[in-house]
Short mmCIF file of C-alpha atoms and ligand atoms in Angstrom, two decimals:
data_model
loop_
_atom_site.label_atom_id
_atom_site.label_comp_id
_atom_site.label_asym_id
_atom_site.label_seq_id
_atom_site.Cartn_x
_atom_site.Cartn_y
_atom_site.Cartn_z
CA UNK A 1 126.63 61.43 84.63
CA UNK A 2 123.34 62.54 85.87
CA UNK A 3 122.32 66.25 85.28
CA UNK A 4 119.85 67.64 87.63
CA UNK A 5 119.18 71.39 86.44
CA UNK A 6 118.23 73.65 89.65
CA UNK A 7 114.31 73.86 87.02
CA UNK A 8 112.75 72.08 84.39
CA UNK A 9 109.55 73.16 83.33
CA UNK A 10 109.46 71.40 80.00
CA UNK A 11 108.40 68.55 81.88
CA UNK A 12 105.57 69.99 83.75
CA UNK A 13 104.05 71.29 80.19
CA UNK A 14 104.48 67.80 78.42
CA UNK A 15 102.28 66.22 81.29
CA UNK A 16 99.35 68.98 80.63
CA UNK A 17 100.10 69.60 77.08
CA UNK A 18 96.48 69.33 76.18
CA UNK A 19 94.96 71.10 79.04
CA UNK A 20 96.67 74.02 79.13
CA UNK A 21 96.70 74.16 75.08
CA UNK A 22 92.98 74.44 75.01
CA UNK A 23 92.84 76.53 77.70
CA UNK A 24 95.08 79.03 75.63
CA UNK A 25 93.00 78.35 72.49
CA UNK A 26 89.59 79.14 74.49
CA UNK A 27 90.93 82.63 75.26
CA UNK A 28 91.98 83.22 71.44
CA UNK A 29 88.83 82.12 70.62
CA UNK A 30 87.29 84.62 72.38
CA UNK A 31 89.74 87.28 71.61
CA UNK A 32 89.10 88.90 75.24
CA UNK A 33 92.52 89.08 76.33
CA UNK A 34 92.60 91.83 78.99
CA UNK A 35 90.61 91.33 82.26
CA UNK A 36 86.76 89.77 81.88
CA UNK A 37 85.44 86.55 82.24
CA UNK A 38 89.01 84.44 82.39
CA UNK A 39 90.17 86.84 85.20
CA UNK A 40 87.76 86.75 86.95
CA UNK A 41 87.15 82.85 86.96
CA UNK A 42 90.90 83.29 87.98
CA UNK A 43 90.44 85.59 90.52
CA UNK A 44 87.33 83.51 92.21
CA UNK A 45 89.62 80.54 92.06
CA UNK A 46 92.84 81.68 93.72
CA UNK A 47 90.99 83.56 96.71
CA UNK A 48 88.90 80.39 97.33
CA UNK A 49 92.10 78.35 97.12
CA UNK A 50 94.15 81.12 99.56
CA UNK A 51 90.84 81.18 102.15
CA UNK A 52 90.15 85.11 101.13
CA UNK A 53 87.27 86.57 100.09
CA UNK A 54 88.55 88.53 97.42
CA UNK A 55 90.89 88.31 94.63
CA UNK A 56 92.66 91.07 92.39
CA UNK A 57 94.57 89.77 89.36
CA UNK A 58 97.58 92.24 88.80
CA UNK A 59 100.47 92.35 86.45
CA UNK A 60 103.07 90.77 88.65
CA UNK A 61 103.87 90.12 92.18
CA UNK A 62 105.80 93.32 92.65
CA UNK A 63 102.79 95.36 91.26
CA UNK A 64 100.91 93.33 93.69
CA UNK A 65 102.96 94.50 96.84
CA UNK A 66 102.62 98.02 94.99
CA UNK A 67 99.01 98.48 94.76
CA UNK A 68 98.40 97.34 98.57
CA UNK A 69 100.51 100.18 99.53
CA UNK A 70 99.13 102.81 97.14
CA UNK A 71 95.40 101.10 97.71
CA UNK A 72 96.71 102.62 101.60
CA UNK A 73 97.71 105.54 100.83
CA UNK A 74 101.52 104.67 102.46
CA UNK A 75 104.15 107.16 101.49
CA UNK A 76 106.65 110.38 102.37
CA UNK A 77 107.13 110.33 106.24
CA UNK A 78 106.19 106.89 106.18
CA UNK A 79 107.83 103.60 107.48
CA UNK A 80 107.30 100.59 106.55
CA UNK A 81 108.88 97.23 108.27
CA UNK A 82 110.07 94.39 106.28
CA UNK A 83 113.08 91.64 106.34
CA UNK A 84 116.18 92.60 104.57
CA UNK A 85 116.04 88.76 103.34
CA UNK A 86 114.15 88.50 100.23
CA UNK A 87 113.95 89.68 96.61
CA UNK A 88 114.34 92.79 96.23
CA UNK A 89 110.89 93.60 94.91
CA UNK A 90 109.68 93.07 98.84
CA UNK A 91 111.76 96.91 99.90
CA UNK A 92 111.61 98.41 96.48
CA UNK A 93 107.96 99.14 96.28
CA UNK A 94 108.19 101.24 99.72
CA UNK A 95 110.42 103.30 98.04
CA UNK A 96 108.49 103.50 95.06
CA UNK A 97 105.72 105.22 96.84
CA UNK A 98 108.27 107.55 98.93
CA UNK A 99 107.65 105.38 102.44
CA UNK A 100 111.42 103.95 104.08
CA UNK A 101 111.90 100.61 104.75
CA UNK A 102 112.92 99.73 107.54
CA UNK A 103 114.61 96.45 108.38
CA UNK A 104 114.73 93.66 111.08
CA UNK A 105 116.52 90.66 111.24
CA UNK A 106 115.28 87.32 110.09
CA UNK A 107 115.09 84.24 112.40
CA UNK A 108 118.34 81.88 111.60
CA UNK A 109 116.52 78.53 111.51
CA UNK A 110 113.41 80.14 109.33
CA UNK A 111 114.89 82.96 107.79
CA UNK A 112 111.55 84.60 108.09
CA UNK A 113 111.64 87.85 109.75
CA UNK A 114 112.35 87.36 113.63
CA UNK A 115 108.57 88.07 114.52
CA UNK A 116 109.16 89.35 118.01
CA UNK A 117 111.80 91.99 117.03
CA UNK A 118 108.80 93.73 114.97
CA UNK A 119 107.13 95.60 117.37
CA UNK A 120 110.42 97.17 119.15
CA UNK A 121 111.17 98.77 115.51
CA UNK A 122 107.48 100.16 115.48
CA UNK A 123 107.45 103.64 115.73
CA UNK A 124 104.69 106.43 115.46
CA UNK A 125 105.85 106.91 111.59
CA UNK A 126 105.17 103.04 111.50
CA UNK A 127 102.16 102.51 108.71
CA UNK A 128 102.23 98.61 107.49
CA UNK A 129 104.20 95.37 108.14
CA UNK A 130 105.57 93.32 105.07
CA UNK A 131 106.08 89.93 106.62
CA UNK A 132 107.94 87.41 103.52
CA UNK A 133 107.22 83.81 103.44
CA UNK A 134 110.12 83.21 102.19
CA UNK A 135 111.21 79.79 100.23
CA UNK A 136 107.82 78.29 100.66
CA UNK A 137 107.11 78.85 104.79
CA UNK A 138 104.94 81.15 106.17
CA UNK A 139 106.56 83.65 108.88
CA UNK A 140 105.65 83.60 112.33
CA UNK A 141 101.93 85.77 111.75
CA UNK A 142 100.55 86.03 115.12
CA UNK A 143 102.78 88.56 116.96
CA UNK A 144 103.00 90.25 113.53
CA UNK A 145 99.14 90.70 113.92
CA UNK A 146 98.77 91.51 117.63
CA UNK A 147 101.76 94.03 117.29
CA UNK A 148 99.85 95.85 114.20
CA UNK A 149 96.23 95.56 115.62
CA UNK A 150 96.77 97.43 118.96
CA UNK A 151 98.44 100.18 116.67
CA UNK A 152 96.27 100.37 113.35
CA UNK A 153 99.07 99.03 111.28
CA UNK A 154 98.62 97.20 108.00
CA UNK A 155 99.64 93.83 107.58
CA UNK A 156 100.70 92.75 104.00
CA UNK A 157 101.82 88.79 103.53
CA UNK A 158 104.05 88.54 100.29
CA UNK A 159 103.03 85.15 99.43
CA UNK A 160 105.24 85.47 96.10
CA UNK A 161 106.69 82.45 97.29
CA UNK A 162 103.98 80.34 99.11
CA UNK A 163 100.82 79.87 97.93
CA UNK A 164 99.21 76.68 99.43
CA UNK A 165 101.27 77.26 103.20
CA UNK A 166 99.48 77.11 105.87
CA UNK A 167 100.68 77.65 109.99
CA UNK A 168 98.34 78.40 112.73
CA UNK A 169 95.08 77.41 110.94
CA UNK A 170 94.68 79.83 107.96
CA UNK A 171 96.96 79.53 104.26
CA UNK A 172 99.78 82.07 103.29
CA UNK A 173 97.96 85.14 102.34
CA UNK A 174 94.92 84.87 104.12
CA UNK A 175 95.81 86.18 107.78
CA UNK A 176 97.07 89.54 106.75
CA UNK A 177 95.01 93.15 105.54
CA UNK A 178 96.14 92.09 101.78
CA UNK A 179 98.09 89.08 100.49
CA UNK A 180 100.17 89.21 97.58
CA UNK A 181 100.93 86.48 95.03
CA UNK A 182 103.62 86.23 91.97
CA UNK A 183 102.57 83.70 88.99
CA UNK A 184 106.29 84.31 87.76
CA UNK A 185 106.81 81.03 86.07
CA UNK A 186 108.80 79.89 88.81
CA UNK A 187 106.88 79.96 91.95
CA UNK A 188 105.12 77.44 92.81
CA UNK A 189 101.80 77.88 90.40
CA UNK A 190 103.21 80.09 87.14
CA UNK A 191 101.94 81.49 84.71
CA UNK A 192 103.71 81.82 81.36
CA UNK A 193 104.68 85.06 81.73
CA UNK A 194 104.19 87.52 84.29
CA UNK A 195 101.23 88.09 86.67
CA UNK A 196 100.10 88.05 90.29
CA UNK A 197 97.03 88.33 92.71
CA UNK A 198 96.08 90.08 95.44
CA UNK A 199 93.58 88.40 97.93
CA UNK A 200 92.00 90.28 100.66
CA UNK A 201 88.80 89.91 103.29
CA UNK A 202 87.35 93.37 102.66
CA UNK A 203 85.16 94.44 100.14
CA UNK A 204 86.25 98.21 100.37
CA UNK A 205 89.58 97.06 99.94
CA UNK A 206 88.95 95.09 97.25
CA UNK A 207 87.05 97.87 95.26
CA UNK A 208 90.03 100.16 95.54
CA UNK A 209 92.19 97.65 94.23
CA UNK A 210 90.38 96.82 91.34
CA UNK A 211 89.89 100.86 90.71
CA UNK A 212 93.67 101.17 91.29
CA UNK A 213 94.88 99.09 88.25
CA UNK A 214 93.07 100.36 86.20
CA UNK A 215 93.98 103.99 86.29
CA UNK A 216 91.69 104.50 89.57
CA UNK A 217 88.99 104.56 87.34
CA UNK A 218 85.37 102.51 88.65
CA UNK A 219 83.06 104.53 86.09
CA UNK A 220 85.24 104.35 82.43
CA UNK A 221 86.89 107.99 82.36
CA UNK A 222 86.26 109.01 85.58
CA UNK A 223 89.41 108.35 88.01
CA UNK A 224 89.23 108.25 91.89
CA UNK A 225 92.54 108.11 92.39
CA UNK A 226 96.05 107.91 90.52
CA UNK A 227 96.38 104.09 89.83
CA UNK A 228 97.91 102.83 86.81
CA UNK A 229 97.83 99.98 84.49
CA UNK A 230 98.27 96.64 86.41
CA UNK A 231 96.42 94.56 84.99
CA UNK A 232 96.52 90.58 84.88
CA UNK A 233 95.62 89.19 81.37
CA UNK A 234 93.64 86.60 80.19
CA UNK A 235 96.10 84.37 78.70
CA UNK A 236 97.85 84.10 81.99
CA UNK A 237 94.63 83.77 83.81
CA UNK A 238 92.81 80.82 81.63
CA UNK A 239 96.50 78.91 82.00
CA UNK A 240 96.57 79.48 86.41
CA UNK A 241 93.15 78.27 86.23
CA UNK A 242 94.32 74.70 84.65
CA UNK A 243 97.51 74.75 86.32
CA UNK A 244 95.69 75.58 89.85
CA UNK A 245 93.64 72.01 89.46
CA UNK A 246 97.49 70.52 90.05
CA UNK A 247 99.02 72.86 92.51
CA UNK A 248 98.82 70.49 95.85
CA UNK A 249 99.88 67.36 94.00
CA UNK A 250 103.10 69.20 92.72
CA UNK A 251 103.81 70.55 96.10
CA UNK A 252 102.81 67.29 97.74
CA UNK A 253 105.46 66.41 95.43
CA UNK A 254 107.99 69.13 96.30
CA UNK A 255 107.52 68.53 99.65
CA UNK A 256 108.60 64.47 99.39
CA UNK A 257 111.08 65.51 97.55
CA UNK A 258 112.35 67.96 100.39
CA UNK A 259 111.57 64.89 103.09
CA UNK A 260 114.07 62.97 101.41
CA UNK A 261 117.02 65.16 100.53
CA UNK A 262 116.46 65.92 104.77
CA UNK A 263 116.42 62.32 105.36
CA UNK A 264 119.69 61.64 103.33
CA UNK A 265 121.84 64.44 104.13
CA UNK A 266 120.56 64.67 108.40
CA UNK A 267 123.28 62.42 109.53
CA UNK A 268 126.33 64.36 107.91
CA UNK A 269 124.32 67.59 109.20
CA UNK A 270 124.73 66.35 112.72
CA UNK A 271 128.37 65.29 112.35
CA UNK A 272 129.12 68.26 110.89
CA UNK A 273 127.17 70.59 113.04
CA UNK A 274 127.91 74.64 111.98
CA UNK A 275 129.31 73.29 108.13
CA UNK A 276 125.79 72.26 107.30
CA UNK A 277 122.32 73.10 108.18
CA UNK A 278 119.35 71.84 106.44
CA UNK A 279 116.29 73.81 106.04
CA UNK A 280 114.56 74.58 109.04
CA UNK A 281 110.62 73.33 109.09
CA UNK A 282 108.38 74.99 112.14
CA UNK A 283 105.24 75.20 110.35
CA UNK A 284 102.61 72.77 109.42
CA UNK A 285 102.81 72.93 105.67
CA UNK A 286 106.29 74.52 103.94
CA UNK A 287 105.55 74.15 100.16
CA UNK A 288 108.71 74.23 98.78
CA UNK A 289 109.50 76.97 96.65
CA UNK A 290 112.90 76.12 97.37
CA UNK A 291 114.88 73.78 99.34
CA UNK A 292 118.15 75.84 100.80
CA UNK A 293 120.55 74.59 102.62
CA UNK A 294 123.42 76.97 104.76
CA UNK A 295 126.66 75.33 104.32
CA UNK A 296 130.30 77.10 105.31
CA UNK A 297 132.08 77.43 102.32
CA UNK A 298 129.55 77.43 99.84
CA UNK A 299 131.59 78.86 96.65
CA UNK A 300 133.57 75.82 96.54
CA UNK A 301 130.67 73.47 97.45
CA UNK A 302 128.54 75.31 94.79
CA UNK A 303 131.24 75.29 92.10
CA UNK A 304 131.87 71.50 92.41
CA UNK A 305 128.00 70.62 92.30
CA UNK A 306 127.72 72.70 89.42
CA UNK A 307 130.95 71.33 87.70
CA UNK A 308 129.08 67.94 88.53
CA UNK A 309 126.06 68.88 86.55
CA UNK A 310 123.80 69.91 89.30
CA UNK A 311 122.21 73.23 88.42
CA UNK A 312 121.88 75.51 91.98
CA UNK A 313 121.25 79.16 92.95
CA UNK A 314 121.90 81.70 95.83
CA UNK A 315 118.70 83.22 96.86
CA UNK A 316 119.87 86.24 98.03
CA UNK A 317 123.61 86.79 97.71
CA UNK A 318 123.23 90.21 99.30
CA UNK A 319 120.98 91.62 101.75
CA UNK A 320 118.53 94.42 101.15
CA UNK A 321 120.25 96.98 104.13
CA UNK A 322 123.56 96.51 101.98
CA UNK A 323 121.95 96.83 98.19
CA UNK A 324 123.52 100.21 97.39
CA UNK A 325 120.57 101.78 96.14
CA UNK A 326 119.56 101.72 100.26
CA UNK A 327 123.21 103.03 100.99
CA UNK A 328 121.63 106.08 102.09
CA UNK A 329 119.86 104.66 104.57
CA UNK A 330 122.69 104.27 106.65
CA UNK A 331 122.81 100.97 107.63
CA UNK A 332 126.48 99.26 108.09
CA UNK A 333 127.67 95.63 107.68
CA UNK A 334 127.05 93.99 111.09
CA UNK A 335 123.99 95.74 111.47
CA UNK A 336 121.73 93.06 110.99
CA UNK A 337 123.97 90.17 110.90
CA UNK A 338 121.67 87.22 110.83
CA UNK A 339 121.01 87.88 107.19
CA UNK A 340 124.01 89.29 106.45
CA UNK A 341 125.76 85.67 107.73
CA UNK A 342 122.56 83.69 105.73
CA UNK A 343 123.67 85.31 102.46
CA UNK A 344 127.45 84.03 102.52
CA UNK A 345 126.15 80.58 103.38
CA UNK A 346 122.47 79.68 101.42
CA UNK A 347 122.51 77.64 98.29
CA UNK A 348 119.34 76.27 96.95
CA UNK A 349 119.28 72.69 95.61
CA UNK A 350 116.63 71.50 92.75
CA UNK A 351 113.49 70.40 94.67
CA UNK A 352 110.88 70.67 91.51
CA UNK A 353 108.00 68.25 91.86
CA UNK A 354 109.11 66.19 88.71
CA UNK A 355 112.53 65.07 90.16
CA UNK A 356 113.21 61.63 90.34
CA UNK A 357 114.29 60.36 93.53
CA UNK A 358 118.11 59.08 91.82
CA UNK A 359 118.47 62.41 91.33
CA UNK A 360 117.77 63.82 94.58
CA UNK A 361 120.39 60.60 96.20
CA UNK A 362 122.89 61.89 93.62
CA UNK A 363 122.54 65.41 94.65
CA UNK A 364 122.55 64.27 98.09
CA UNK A 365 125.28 62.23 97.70
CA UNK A 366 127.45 64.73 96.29
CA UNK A 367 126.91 67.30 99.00
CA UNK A 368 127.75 64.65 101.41
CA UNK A 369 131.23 63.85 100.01
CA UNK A 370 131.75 67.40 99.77
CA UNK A 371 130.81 68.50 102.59
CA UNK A 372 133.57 64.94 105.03
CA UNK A 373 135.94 66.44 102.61
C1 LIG B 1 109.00 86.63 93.03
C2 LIG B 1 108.89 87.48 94.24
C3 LIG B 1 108.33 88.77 94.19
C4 LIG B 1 108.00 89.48 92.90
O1 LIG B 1 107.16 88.82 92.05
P1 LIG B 1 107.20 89.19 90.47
O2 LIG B 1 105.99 88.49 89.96
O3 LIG B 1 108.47 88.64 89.94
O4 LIG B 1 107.11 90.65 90.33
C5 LIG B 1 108.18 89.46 95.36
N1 LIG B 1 108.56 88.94 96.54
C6 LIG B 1 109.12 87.72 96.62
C7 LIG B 1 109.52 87.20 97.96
C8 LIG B 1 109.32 86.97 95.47
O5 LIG B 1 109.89 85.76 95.56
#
């Protein structure tokens, strides 16, 4: 029996054993292990890769998402608007500094947020836009911009999930105010540990970011603001710099793989139209971060596969609107049923770039038979 686990990294490291060994060793050599000269060389080399000017290394991609709201100045009285369809870190940082979230349906074929609904839920209390590109494909940007331009809203990408997509001509991250990265070891470039980036085109932006995790400080012991420590370290930043030199082969990679499970499982997709959907691609580069399909009764289809060896997931099981932490909030099942409906049905399937293709035709193969059953 084949086993295909949902992630293997061990394979990844064994191909750049050597390169990312010395690139650890080079920072213990140096014994500079917060901020300076790896960061930085990090920093230079993610914004170039995004298309920004700037980059901020932070601590993680939730302190990312964090610091562009408190780098704004977002919170009591304000709103933000986001997509109840994404990890949870996406809402929970605009209640960490006081703001509401306030949630609109996602598209059913993308799962993105449903771009035109945006600008009905602006309102005057209306201060930034957290568009997710979720699984790997950017969001529909360009109403998202046009709606927040002619009001003075902020528009902040989380990226956590797609760095390297690109739709309408610029990459994830690059067509918002800030975009926000997660090197959590399993997007699509990890670190090994935590750590994340935020890229952005202007330079007064970018100073108060790099004050902000740092205590707000720009002159040592003299703070402009209340910031904190978010730092990225240098550890994490000389092993993204080596891993970086690979990312669009492994996604190339991630997205053949992806190509094919679509190609093998289309035809049972069609005959069984509303039991299966395959992942919806209307952008001009989806890289991948995960490969989810929607299929009816996905406990038992799950539950077999897994029986069968084949490692899977459900990203997200519950929407944000329904988390009980937001129960105050008041929103109801029904409310936003899109996501609520995507959350009984998603299951992600392994797509990591070092899958063989017999294990994507097993995997494929599987689903198929479950699915005529
Ligand atoms: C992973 C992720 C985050 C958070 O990143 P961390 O580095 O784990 O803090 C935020 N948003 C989305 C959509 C994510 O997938």
């Amino acid at each position: 029996m084949h086993k295909v686990p949902l992630l293997d990294l061990t394979a990844q490291y064994a191909a750049l054993k050597d390169e990312l060994d010395s690139a650890v060793a080079r920072v213990v050599n140096s014994q500079r292990f917060v901020l300076g000269p790896e960061v930085e060389a990090c920093e230079e080399a993610v914004a170039g890769y995004v298309g920004s000017r700037y980059g901020i290394g932070v601590s993680s991609g939730t302190d990312a998402l964090l610091l562009a709201l408190m780098a704004e100045e977002v919170g009591p009285g304000d709103e933000v608007i986001t997509t109840p369809f994404s990890f949870f870190a996406t809402a929970g940082v605009i209640t960490r500094v006081g703001a509401t979230p306030v949630f609109v349906d996602v598209d059913p074929v993308t799962l993105n947020i449903d771009a035109p609904l945006v600008a009905e839920r602006i309102t005057e209390r209306t201060r930034a836009i957290i568009p997710v590109h979720l699984f790997g494909q950017m969001a529909e940007m360009a109403p998202i911009m046009s709606a927040a331009r002619e009001r003075g809203i902020v528009v902040i990408e989380d990226a956590a999930q797609a760095i390297g997509a690109r739709h309408g001509g610029g990459r994830a991250g690059s067509i918002g105010d800030y975009g926000c990265f997660s090197f959590f070891p399993t997007k699509n470039l990890g670190g090994w540990g935590d750590g994340g980036m935020i890229v952005t085109n202007d330079p007064a932006r970018a100073d108060r970011l790099r004050a902000l995790r740092v205590h707000g400080e720009s002159v040592k012991y003299h703070h402009r603001f209340v910031g904190g420590n978010f730092r990225l370290d240098a550890l994490q930043a000389a092993v993204l710099q080596a891993k970086l030199r690979h990312l669009d082969g492994w996604t190339d990679a991630r997205i053949a793989n992806a190509a094919l499970y679509t190609h093998l499982l289309e035809g049972v997709a069609r005959r069984r139209r509303g039991r299966l959907q395959l992942p919806g691609v209307v952008t001009e580069r989806h890289v991948f971060n995960q490969y989810v399909i929607q299929i009816e009764d996905r406990d038992r289809v799950r539950g077999a596969l897994e029986a069968g060896g084949v490692g899977t997931a459900i990203y997200y099981p519950l929407p944000l609107h329904l988390q009980e932490c937001y129960q105050g909030l008041g929103y109801r099942n029904g409310d936003l049923p899109e996501s609520e409906r995507a959350a009984g049905r998603v299951l992600a399937l392994p797509v990591f770039p070092e899958l063989n293709e017999g294990q994507i035709r097993h995997v494929a193969s599987m689903i198929e038979r479950l699915v005529s059953a």
